[in-house]
Amino acid sequence: MQQPQQHHHHKPPKPSLSGSASWIRRSPPPSPPHRKPWGAGGRGRYACRAVPLLVLTVYSLFTVLRIPSSSLVVNTADSERVDRREDVEAFKTHLPSNQNSLEARQETRSPASLPCSAFISGEAGGGQAEEGVLCCDRSHYRSDVCYLRGDARTDPSTSSVLLYNAPRGAAPEKVRPYTRKFEESIMRSIDEVTIVPVDSTGNGTDKDTRDSLRRRCDVRHPAGVPAVVFSTGGYTGNVYHEFSDGLIPLFVTAERFGGEVVFVVLEYHYWWLGRYGAILERLTNYKIIDFRYDRRVHCFSEMIVGLRIHGELVVDPKLMPNGKSIKDFQALLHQGYSGKPSATSAAPLPLPLATPSRPCVRPDDHAKAAKPKMLIFIRKQNRVILNLPHVVTACRRAGFAPHVMNLRRQTPLPVIHAALASADAMVAVHGAAVTHFLFMRPGTVLLQIVPVGLDWAAESFYGKPAQQLGLEYLEYRVAPEESSLAAEYGLNSTVVQDPSVISSQGWWEMKKVYMDRQNVTVSVKRFGELLRAAKLHLKKNATACGKAAGVVR
């Protein structure tokens, strides 16, 4: 919740009376002999005195009225609170404690004066249901997000949400709750939600009549338990997009509710719930609602339609109300897929810096001889490592214990998590499977093989996020002669030598050439240099692990 601004009211300085007091005390000088005194009976003398006194009286009244009455009121509860938090309040007002006798008051701000993003992020705080709020934040290039507060009721028959105590003058809003707003073709496939404000005045009808016209609630959710509405359509089915466009934005939007939130899903897939249920049950304490096929009217006091997103596989602590980061999301993954029971009372802790397959041990321990575990993720249709046996041999010669994994869609996530959570390094060609680095512990190594034309995507989608998670990130950039495109188009062709020409034609053209039609042959010599760098990093990390644990090697 956003801390209220403290306002300090100071009395304006009293006007200087040094000059004015002197002429008030003195009698006016006698009139010149050639003029008659002004007024009969010396009334002019009294008038000269009365005018400045009247001015001073008006000025004093004006000064008093400028001081808000709230700053002069201190009740018993306020006094006790000032006593209990004397040092904190002194810090807020930048005054010594003994001078802070009056507590600074929060300025009342109407919902209309706050940005919509403050409601969506929770910075605006809660509010009474009577204070209807309907707003949309359309400023982000990735997503539109709308916020409703009041009496919100779903209407699946028209794919809409009705807000019955909407603020006066509110207009209907339409939103497609998916996080790829910039991609028009995919957004057209996302179901649209219409938010319909209903005038709270009822055009002259009484309250009972207005209540009878409202859609009857089949399910009334507890006050203070909001709904978050989002879509699992679009690119759902691709593991990268399932995390980057869906699960991580869902964490960003809903984590602050501590499980007291209901998920309302458009384009709902039962397999999606089965695959990611271990994550979802740690974000919500309630059953998920299928917006399209659940025909009941669900009533909420608060609703968020759409998801906030910070970037590609990113949780920005500066944009989170509680300072959470991608490491907290990873801890949630670890808790969900490691088989640990859901403990809603205790938040998952970020994973420690360690080398899991070789824990800090004493020299006489048999585990000292274990080689660091390296997982090699392979592809079968495109971006295939054509000399995979040589790559495996190079890993073994560099001192690793290589394990080849051929992931399939039906491979259970707990199996993948168990393999990577105990690994020291991962090797993969750029592609959706690299997303699984989220299961790796900080301090381990991600080595990404980057085909021709995919440098920017590899760095932006996986390199930078891996580093933010605390992984050591290494890149093997495929040389033009190592790409299968050299044989297809020619080594000196524009496709091979200047990929920017193809990329400038748009994402789909770039994907068709560099992602769908390219395989790679890795130079064992150059690849071996990166393996040695990875081994050196793990050795330093193990040394740090031993020092932290107080182990003498």
Coordinates of C-alpha atoms in Angstrom, one line a residue:
M1 CA 0.0 0.0 0.0
Q2 CA 1.3 3.4 -0.9
Q3 CA 2.4 5.4 2.1
P4 CA 0.3 8.5 2.4
Q5 CA 2.0 11.8 1.9
Q6 CA 2.4 13.8 5.0
H7 CA 1.4 17.4 4.7
H8 CA 2.8 20.0 7.1
H9 CA 0.8 23.1 7.8
H10 CA 2.8 26.0 9.2
K11 CA 1.3 29.3 10.4
P12 CA 2.5 32.1 8.1
P13 CA 4.8 34.6 9.9
K14 CA 3.1 37.5 11.6
P15 CA 3.5 40.7 9.7
S16 CA 6.0 43.2 11.1
L17 CA 4.3 45.8 13.3
S18 CA 7.3 47.9 14.1
G19 CA 6.4 50.6 11.7
S20 CA 2.6 50.4 12.1
A21 CA 2.7 50.3 15.9
S22 CA 4.7 53.6 16.1
W23 CA 2.1 55.6 14.2
I24 CA -0.8 54.0 16.0
R25 CA 0.6 55.1 19.4
R26 CA 1.3 58.7 18.3
S27 CA -1.3 61.3 17.8
P28 CA -1.6 62.7 14.3
P29 CA 0.3 65.9 13.7
P30 CA -1.8 69.1 14.0
S31 CA -3.4 70.4 10.8
P32 CA -1.8 73.3 9.0
P33 CA -3.2 76.5 10.2
H34 CA -4.5 77.4 6.8
R35 CA -6.7 74.2 6.7
K36 CA -9.7 73.1 8.8
P37 CA -9.3 69.7 10.6
W38 CA -11.0 66.9 8.6
G39 CA -14.4 66.2 10.2
A40 CA -16.1 67.9 13.0
G41 CA -15.3 67.4 16.6
G42 CA -11.9 65.6 15.9
R43 CA -13.6 62.7 14.2
G44 CA -10.8 62.5 11.6
R45 CA -8.3 61.7 14.4
Y46 CA -10.3 58.6 15.4
A47 CA -10.8 57.6 11.8
C48 CA -7.1 57.5 11.2
R49 CA -6.7 55.1 14.1
A50 CA -9.7 52.9 13.1
V51 CA -8.7 52.2 9.5
P52 CA -5.3 50.4 10.3
L53 CA -7.0 48.5 13.2
L54 CA -9.6 47.2 10.8
V55 CA -7.0 46.1 8.3
L56 CA -5.1 44.2 11.0
T57 CA -8.3 42.5 12.1
V58 CA -9.2 41.3 8.6
Y59 CA -5.6 40.1 8.1
S60 CA -5.7 38.1 11.4
L61 CA -9.0 36.4 10.4
F62 CA -7.7 35.5 7.0
T63 CA -4.5 34.0 8.6
V64 CA -6.6 31.8 10.9
L65 CA -8.9 30.6 8.2
R66 CA -5.9 29.4 6.1
I67 CA -5.0 26.8 8.7
P68 CA -7.0 23.6 8.0
S69 CA -9.2 22.6 10.9
S70 CA -8.0 19.0 10.7
S71 CA -4.5 20.1 11.6
L72 CA -5.8 21.4 14.9
V73 CA -7.6 18.3 15.9
V74 CA -5.9 15.6 17.9
N75 CA -8.1 12.9 19.5
T76 CA -7.1 10.4 22.1
A77 CA -6.2 7.6 19.6
D78 CA -4.1 10.1 17.6
S79 CA -2.2 11.1 20.7
E80 CA -1.5 7.5 21.6
R81 CA -0.3 6.7 18.1
V82 CA 2.1 9.6 18.1
D83 CA 3.5 8.4 21.5
R84 CA 4.0 4.9 20.2
R85 CA 5.6 5.8 16.9
E86 CA 7.3 9.0 18.0
D87 CA 10.6 8.4 16.3
V88 CA 8.9 7.2 13.0
E89 CA 6.7 10.3 12.8
A90 CA 9.7 12.5 13.6
F91 CA 11.5 11.0 10.6
K92 CA 8.5 11.5 8.4
T93 CA 8.2 15.2 9.2
H94 CA 11.9 15.9 9.5
L95 CA 11.4 17.4 12.9
P96 CA 12.8 16.5 16.3
S97 CA 10.5 14.2 18.3
N98 CA 9.7 16.7 21.0
Q99 CA 8.5 19.1 18.3
N100 CA 6.2 16.6 16.6
S101 CA 3.2 17.1 18.9
L102 CA 0.7 17.0 16.1
E103 CA 0.4 14.1 13.7
A104 CA 0.5 15.0 10.0
R105 CA -2.8 14.0 8.4
Q106 CA -3.3 12.1 5.1
E107 CA -4.8 14.1 2.4
T108 CA -8.0 12.6 1.1
R109 CA -7.7 11.8 -2.6
S110 CA -10.7 10.7 -4.7
P111 CA -10.3 7.6 -6.9
A112 CA -10.6 9.7 -10.0
S113 CA -7.4 11.6 -9.1
L114 CA -5.3 8.4 -8.9
P115 CA -3.7 6.7 -12.0
C116 CA -5.2 3.4 -12.9
S117 CA -1.8 1.6 -12.5
A118 CA -2.0 2.5 -8.8
F119 CA -5.2 0.4 -8.4
I120 CA -3.8 -2.5 -10.5
S121 CA -0.5 -2.7 -8.5
G122 CA -2.3 -2.2 -5.2
E123 CA -0.5 1.1 -4.4
A124 CA -3.9 2.9 -4.2
G125 CA -5.0 0.5 -1.4
G126 CA -8.4 -1.0 -0.9
G127 CA -11.7 0.8 -0.7
Q128 CA -15.3 0.5 0.2
A129 CA -17.5 -1.3 -2.4
E130 CA -19.6 1.8 -2.6
E131 CA -16.7 3.7 -4.1
G132 CA -17.1 2.4 -7.7
V133 CA -14.0 2.5 -9.8
L134 CA -13.6 1.6 -13.5
C135 CA -10.4 2.4 -15.3
C136 CA -8.0 0.9 -17.8
D137 CA -4.2 1.3 -18.2
R138 CA -3.4 1.1 -21.9
S139 CA 0.1 2.7 -21.6
H140 CA 2.1 -0.5 -21.9
Y141 CA 3.0 -1.8 -25.4
R142 CA 2.6 -5.4 -24.2
S143 CA -0.8 -5.4 -22.5
D144 CA -4.0 -3.5 -21.6
V145 CA -5.2 -4.0 -18.0
C146 CA -8.5 -2.8 -16.6
Y147 CA -9.5 -2.4 -12.9
L148 CA -13.0 -2.6 -11.4
R149 CA -14.1 -2.0 -7.9
G150 CA -17.6 -2.2 -6.6
D151 CA -20.4 -4.7 -7.6
A152 CA -18.8 -6.6 -10.5
R153 CA -20.8 -9.6 -12.0
T154 CA -19.8 -11.9 -14.8
D155 CA -22.0 -12.5 -17.8
P156 CA -20.5 -15.4 -19.7
S157 CA -23.4 -15.4 -22.3
T158 CA -22.1 -12.1 -23.7
S159 CA -18.4 -12.4 -22.6
S160 CA -18.8 -9.4 -20.4
V161 CA -18.5 -8.1 -16.9
L162 CA -21.2 -5.8 -15.4
L163 CA -20.2 -3.1 -12.9
Y164 CA -23.4 -2.0 -11.2
N165 CA -22.1 0.9 -9.1
A166 CA -19.9 2.3 -11.7
P167 CA -18.8 6.0 -11.4
R168 CA -21.0 8.5 -13.1
G169 CA -20.1 9.0 -16.8
A170 CA -18.1 5.8 -17.1
A171 CA -18.0 4.3 -20.6
P172 CA -17.8 0.7 -21.6
E173 CA -14.3 -0.8 -22.0
K174 CA -13.1 -3.7 -24.2
V175 CA -9.9 -5.6 -23.5
R176 CA -8.2 -8.8 -24.7
P177 CA -6.4 -10.1 -21.6
Y178 CA -3.2 -11.3 -23.2
T179 CA 0.3 -9.9 -23.0
R180 CA 1.2 -9.6 -26.7
K181 CA -0.8 -6.4 -27.6
F182 CA 1.9 -5.4 -30.2
E183 CA 1.2 -8.6 -32.2
E184 CA -2.1 -7.9 -33.9
S185 CA -2.5 -11.2 -35.7
I186 CA -2.3 -13.2 -32.4
M187 CA -4.4 -10.8 -30.5
R188 CA -7.3 -11.3 -32.9
S189 CA -7.5 -14.9 -31.8
I190 CA -7.9 -13.8 -28.1
D191 CA -11.4 -13.6 -26.7
E192 CA -12.5 -10.0 -25.9
V193 CA -14.0 -9.0 -22.6
T194 CA -16.5 -6.1 -22.5
I195 CA -16.8 -4.2 -19.2
V196 CA -20.2 -2.6 -19.0
P197 CA -20.8 0.1 -16.4
V198 CA -24.3 0.4 -15.0
D199 CA -25.4 3.8 -13.7
S200 CA -25.6 3.6 -9.9
T201 CA -28.4 6.3 -9.8
G202 CA -30.8 4.0 -11.7
N203 CA -32.4 7.0 -13.5
G204 CA -34.7 7.9 -10.7
T205 CA -35.6 4.3 -9.5
D206 CA -35.4 3.5 -5.9
K207 CA -32.7 1.2 -4.4
D208 CA -35.0 -1.9 -4.2
T209 CA -36.0 -1.6 -7.8
R210 CA -32.3 -1.2 -8.9
D211 CA -31.3 -4.2 -6.9
S212 CA -34.1 -6.3 -8.5
L213 CA -32.8 -5.4 -12.0
R214 CA -29.3 -6.7 -11.2
R215 CA -28.3 -10.1 -12.4
R216 CA -28.7 -12.6 -9.6
C217 CA -25.4 -13.9 -8.1
D218 CA -25.0 -17.6 -8.4
V219 CA -21.6 -17.5 -6.7
R220 CA -20.8 -14.5 -4.4
H221 CA -17.1 -14.5 -3.6
P222 CA -15.9 -13.1 -0.3
A223 CA -15.4 -9.4 0.0
G224 CA -11.7 -8.6 -0.4
V225 CA -11.1 -11.6 -2.7
P226 CA -10.6 -10.1 -6.2
A227 CA -10.7 -11.9 -9.6
V228 CA -7.9 -11.8 -12.1
V229 CA -9.1 -12.4 -15.6
F230 CA -6.6 -13.6 -18.3
S231 CA -6.3 -15.8 -21.4
T232 CA -4.4 -19.0 -22.0
G233 CA -4.8 -18.7 -25.7
G234 CA -2.3 -17.2 -28.1
Y235 CA 1.0 -19.0 -28.1
T236 CA 0.1 -21.3 -25.2
G237 CA 1.6 -24.6 -26.0
N238 CA 5.1 -23.2 -26.4
V239 CA 6.9 -23.5 -23.1
Y240 CA 8.7 -20.1 -23.5
H241 CA 5.4 -18.3 -24.1
E242 CA 3.7 -20.2 -21.3
F243 CA 6.1 -18.7 -18.9
S244 CA 7.0 -15.3 -20.5
D245 CA 3.5 -14.4 -21.6
G246 CA 1.5 -16.2 -19.0
L247 CA 2.8 -17.5 -15.7
I248 CA 5.4 -14.8 -14.9
P249 CA 2.9 -12.0 -15.7
L250 CA 0.3 -13.8 -13.6
F251 CA 2.9 -13.9 -10.7
V252 CA 3.6 -10.2 -11.2
T253 CA -0.2 -9.4 -11.1
A254 CA -1.5 -11.7 -8.4
E255 CA 1.4 -12.5 -6.0
R256 CA 0.6 -9.6 -3.8
F257 CA -2.8 -11.1 -2.8
G258 CA -1.1 -14.0 -1.0
G259 CA -3.5 -16.6 -2.5
E260 CA -6.7 -14.7 -1.7
V261 CA -7.5 -14.2 -5.4
V262 CA -9.7 -16.1 -7.9
F263 CA -8.4 -16.8 -11.5
V264 CA -10.9 -16.4 -14.3
V265 CA -9.5 -17.9 -17.5
L266 CA -10.5 -17.4 -21.1
E267 CA -9.6 -20.1 -23.7
Y268 CA -9.1 -22.5 -20.8
H269 CA -7.2 -25.7 -21.5
Y270 CA -7.4 -28.6 -19.0
W271 CA -4.0 -29.8 -19.9
W272 CA -2.6 -26.4 -19.0
L273 CA -4.0 -26.8 -15.5
G274 CA -2.6 -30.3 -15.2
R275 CA 0.9 -29.1 -16.3
Y276 CA 1.1 -26.0 -14.2
G277 CA -1.2 -26.8 -11.3
A278 CA 1.7 -27.0 -8.9
I279 CA 2.4 -23.3 -9.6
L280 CA -1.1 -22.2 -9.7
E281 CA -2.1 -23.7 -6.4
R282 CA 0.6 -21.5 -4.8
L283 CA -0.8 -18.4 -6.3
T284 CA -4.5 -19.0 -5.5
N285 CA -6.5 -20.7 -2.7
Y286 CA -9.6 -21.1 -4.9
K287 CA -10.7 -23.1 -7.9
I288 CA -10.1 -21.7 -11.3
I289 CA -13.1 -20.4 -13.2
D290 CA -13.5 -21.3 -16.9
F291 CA -15.1 -18.0 -18.1
R292 CA -16.4 -19.4 -21.4
Y293 CA -18.2 -22.6 -20.1
D294 CA -19.0 -21.7 -16.5
R295 CA -22.5 -20.3 -17.1
R296 CA -23.0 -19.1 -13.5
V297 CA -22.9 -15.5 -12.5
H298 CA -19.9 -14.8 -10.3
C299 CA -19.9 -11.7 -8.2
F300 CA -16.8 -9.9 -7.0
S301 CA -16.0 -6.7 -5.1
E302 CA -12.8 -6.2 -7.1
M303 CA -11.5 -7.4 -10.5
I304 CA -8.4 -7.0 -12.6
V305 CA -8.9 -7.9 -16.3
G306 CA -5.5 -8.5 -18.0
L307 CA -2.0 -9.1 -16.7
R308 CA 0.9 -6.8 -15.9
I309 CA 4.2 -7.7 -17.6
H310 CA 7.7 -6.3 -17.1
G311 CA 9.5 -7.9 -20.0
E312 CA 10.8 -11.2 -21.3
L313 CA 11.0 -13.7 -18.4
V314 CA 11.4 -10.7 -16.0
V315 CA 10.1 -9.7 -12.6
D316 CA 11.3 -6.2 -11.9
P317 CA 11.6 -5.6 -8.1
K318 CA 11.3 -1.9 -8.6
L319 CA 7.8 -2.4 -10.1
M320 CA 6.6 -4.9 -7.6
P321 CA 4.7 -3.5 -4.5
N322 CA 6.6 -5.9 -2.2
G323 CA 10.0 -5.9 -4.0
K324 CA 9.7 -9.5 -5.2
S325 CA 12.0 -10.6 -8.1
I326 CA 12.5 -13.4 -10.6
K327 CA 14.3 -15.3 -7.8
D328 CA 11.1 -15.4 -5.8
F329 CA 9.2 -16.8 -8.8
Q330 CA 12.0 -19.4 -9.1
A331 CA 11.5 -20.3 -5.5
L332 CA 7.8 -20.8 -6.1
L333 CA 8.7 -23.2 -9.0
H334 CA 11.1 -25.1 -6.8
Q335 CA 8.6 -25.5 -4.1
G336 CA 5.9 -26.6 -6.6
Y337 CA 8.0 -29.2 -8.5
S338 CA 10.3 -30.5 -5.8
G339 CA 7.3 -32.4 -4.2
K340 CA 7.2 -30.2 -1.2
P341 CA 3.7 -29.6 0.3
S342 CA 2.0 -26.3 -0.3
A343 CA 2.6 -24.2 2.7
T344 CA 0.5 -21.0 2.4
S345 CA 1.7 -19.8 5.7
A346 CA 5.3 -19.6 4.6
A347 CA 6.5 -18.0 1.4
P348 CA 9.0 -19.9 -0.6
L349 CA 12.6 -18.8 -0.1
P350 CA 15.0 -18.0 -3.0
L351 CA 17.4 -20.8 -3.8
P352 CA 20.9 -20.4 -2.2
L353 CA 24.1 -20.1 -4.2
A354 CA 25.5 -23.6 -4.5
T355 CA 26.6 -26.3 -6.9
P356 CA 23.9 -29.0 -6.3
S357 CA 25.7 -32.1 -7.7
R358 CA 28.8 -31.3 -5.8
P359 CA 27.9 -29.9 -2.3
C360 CA 30.6 -28.5 0.0
V361 CA 32.3 -31.6 1.4
R362 CA 35.4 -32.6 3.2
P363 CA 38.4 -33.9 1.2
D364 CA 37.9 -37.4 2.5
D365 CA 34.3 -37.5 1.3
H366 CA 33.7 -39.8 -1.7
A367 CA 31.6 -37.2 -3.4
K368 CA 34.7 -35.1 -4.0
A369 CA 35.5 -37.1 -7.1
A370 CA 32.1 -36.5 -8.7
K371 CA 32.3 -34.6 -11.9
P372 CA 30.0 -31.6 -12.4
K373 CA 26.8 -32.7 -14.1
M374 CA 26.0 -31.1 -17.5
L375 CA 22.7 -31.5 -19.3
I376 CA 22.6 -31.2 -23.1
F377 CA 19.2 -30.4 -24.5
I378 CA 18.8 -31.5 -28.1
R379 CA 16.3 -30.8 -30.9
K380 CA 15.0 -33.1 -33.5
Q381 CA 13.4 -31.0 -36.2
N382 CA 15.4 -27.8 -36.6
R383 CA 18.4 -26.1 -35.0
V384 CA 19.8 -29.6 -34.6
I385 CA 23.4 -30.1 -33.5
L386 CA 24.7 -32.2 -36.4
N387 CA 27.9 -33.3 -34.7
L388 CA 26.3 -34.1 -31.3
P389 CA 28.6 -37.1 -30.5
H390 CA 31.7 -34.8 -30.8
V391 CA 30.0 -32.2 -28.5
V392 CA 29.3 -34.9 -25.9
T393 CA 32.9 -36.1 -26.1
A394 CA 34.2 -32.6 -25.7
C395 CA 32.1 -32.1 -22.5
R396 CA 33.5 -35.4 -21.1
R397 CA 37.1 -34.4 -21.9
A398 CA 36.6 -31.0 -20.2
G399 CA 35.7 -32.8 -16.9
F400 CA 31.9 -32.8 -17.1
A401 CA 29.5 -35.7 -16.7
P402 CA 27.2 -35.1 -19.7
H403 CA 23.6 -36.2 -19.9
V404 CA 21.6 -35.8 -23.1
M405 CA 17.9 -34.9 -22.8
N406 CA 15.5 -35.1 -25.6
L407 CA 12.5 -33.2 -24.3
R408 CA 9.0 -34.0 -25.6
R409 CA 5.8 -32.1 -24.9
Q410 CA 4.6 -34.9 -22.6
T411 CA 7.8 -34.9 -20.5
P412 CA 6.5 -34.1 -17.0
L413 CA 7.8 -30.8 -15.6
P414 CA 8.8 -32.4 -12.3
V415 CA 11.2 -34.7 -14.2
I416 CA 12.8 -31.8 -16.0
H417 CA 13.0 -29.8 -12.7
A418 CA 14.7 -32.7 -10.9
A419 CA 17.3 -33.0 -13.6
L420 CA 18.1 -29.3 -13.8
A421 CA 17.9 -28.5 -10.1
S422 CA 20.7 -31.0 -9.5
A423 CA 22.8 -29.9 -12.6
D424 CA 25.8 -27.7 -12.7
A425 CA 25.6 -26.7 -16.3
M426 CA 23.1 -26.7 -19.2
V427 CA 23.9 -26.7 -22.9
A428 CA 21.1 -25.9 -25.5
V429 CA 20.7 -24.4 -28.9
H430 CA 18.5 -21.3 -28.9
G431 CA 14.9 -22.3 -28.6
A432 CA 11.9 -22.7 -26.2
A433 CA 13.6 -25.4 -24.2
V434 CA 16.2 -22.9 -22.9
T435 CA 13.3 -21.5 -20.8
H436 CA 14.0 -24.4 -18.4
F437 CA 17.0 -22.5 -17.1
L438 CA 14.5 -21.2 -14.6
F439 CA 14.9 -24.5 -12.8
M440 CA 18.6 -24.1 -12.3
R441 CA 20.2 -22.8 -9.1
P442 CA 22.1 -19.5 -8.9
G443 CA 25.8 -20.0 -9.6
T444 CA 25.3 -22.7 -12.2
V445 CA 26.1 -22.2 -15.9
L446 CA 23.9 -21.7 -19.0
L447 CA 25.8 -22.2 -22.3
Q448 CA 23.6 -21.3 -25.2
I449 CA 24.5 -22.2 -28.8
V450 CA 23.3 -19.3 -30.9
P451 CA 22.7 -20.0 -34.6
V452 CA 23.3 -17.4 -37.3
G453 CA 20.8 -14.5 -37.3
L454 CA 19.5 -15.1 -33.7
D455 CA 22.0 -13.1 -31.7
W456 CA 19.6 -10.5 -30.4
A457 CA 16.8 -13.0 -29.6
A458 CA 19.2 -15.2 -27.7
E459 CA 20.6 -12.4 -25.6
S460 CA 17.2 -10.7 -24.9
F461 CA 15.0 -13.8 -24.3
Y462 CA 17.4 -15.9 -22.3
G463 CA 20.8 -14.4 -21.7
K464 CA 19.8 -11.3 -19.7
P465 CA 17.1 -13.2 -17.7
A466 CA 19.6 -15.9 -16.8
Q467 CA 22.0 -13.4 -15.5
Q468 CA 19.3 -11.7 -13.4
L469 CA 18.6 -15.1 -11.9
G470 CA 22.3 -15.4 -10.9
L471 CA 23.5 -17.9 -13.5
E472 CA 26.8 -17.7 -15.3
Y473 CA 25.8 -17.1 -18.9
L474 CA 28.0 -18.1 -21.8
E475 CA 27.3 -18.0 -25.6
Y476 CA 28.6 -20.0 -28.4
R477 CA 27.9 -18.0 -31.6
V478 CA 27.7 -20.2 -34.7
A479 CA 30.1 -19.0 -37.4
P480 CA 28.7 -18.6 -41.0
E481 CA 30.5 -21.7 -42.2
E482 CA 29.1 -23.7 -39.3
S483 CA 25.5 -23.1 -40.3
S484 CA 23.5 -25.3 -42.7
L485 CA 22.3 -22.0 -44.4
A486 CA 25.8 -21.7 -45.9
A487 CA 25.2 -24.8 -47.9
E488 CA 21.7 -23.8 -48.9
Y489 CA 22.2 -20.1 -49.8
G490 CA 26.0 -19.9 -50.2
L491 CA 28.6 -18.8 -47.7
N492 CA 28.8 -15.3 -49.1
S493 CA 25.0 -14.8 -49.5
T494 CA 23.2 -12.0 -47.8
V495 CA 21.2 -14.5 -45.8
V496 CA 24.4 -15.8 -44.1
Q497 CA 26.6 -12.7 -44.1
D498 CA 24.0 -10.0 -43.2
P499 CA 21.0 -11.4 -41.3
S500 CA 19.7 -7.9 -40.6
V501 CA 18.4 -7.8 -44.2
I502 CA 16.1 -10.7 -43.6
S503 CA 15.2 -9.6 -40.0
S504 CA 14.1 -6.2 -41.3
Q505 CA 11.3 -7.9 -43.3
G506 CA 9.6 -8.9 -40.0
W507 CA 9.6 -11.6 -37.4
W508 CA 7.9 -14.2 -39.5
E509 CA 10.4 -14.0 -42.3
M510 CA 13.2 -14.1 -39.8
K511 CA 11.7 -17.2 -38.1
K512 CA 11.1 -19.0 -41.4
V513 CA 14.8 -18.7 -42.4
Y514 CA 16.9 -18.7 -39.2
M515 CA 14.7 -20.7 -36.8
D516 CA 12.9 -23.2 -39.0
R517 CA 15.5 -24.0 -41.7
Q518 CA 18.8 -23.9 -39.9
N519 CA 21.0 -26.6 -38.3
V520 CA 24.5 -26.2 -36.8
T521 CA 27.9 -27.9 -36.7
V522 CA 29.8 -26.9 -33.6
S523 CA 33.6 -26.3 -33.7
V524 CA 34.9 -28.6 -31.0
K525 CA 37.9 -26.3 -30.5
R526 CA 36.0 -23.1 -29.9
F527 CA 33.4 -25.0 -27.9
G528 CA 36.1 -26.5 -25.7
E529 CA 37.3 -23.0 -24.7
L530 CA 33.8 -22.2 -23.4
L531 CA 33.7 -25.5 -21.5
R532 CA 37.0 -24.6 -19.8
A533 CA 35.5 -21.2 -18.8
A534 CA 32.4 -22.9 -17.4
K535 CA 34.6 -25.4 -15.4
L536 CA 36.7 -22.5 -14.0
H537 CA 33.5 -20.7 -12.9
L538 CA 32.2 -23.8 -11.2
K539 CA 35.5 -24.3 -9.4
K540 CA 35.5 -20.7 -8.1
N541 CA 31.8 -21.2 -7.1
A542 CA 32.7 -24.4 -5.2
T543 CA 35.5 -22.5 -3.4
A544 CA 33.1 -19.8 -2.4
C545 CA 30.6 -22.4 -1.3
G546 CA 33.3 -24.0 0.9
K547 CA 34.3 -20.7 2.5
A548 CA 30.7 -19.8 3.2
A549 CA 30.1 -23.2 4.9
G550 CA 33.3 -23.0 6.9
V551 CA 34.8 -26.1 5.1
V552 CA 38.6 -26.5 5.2
R553 CA 39.8 -28.0 1.9

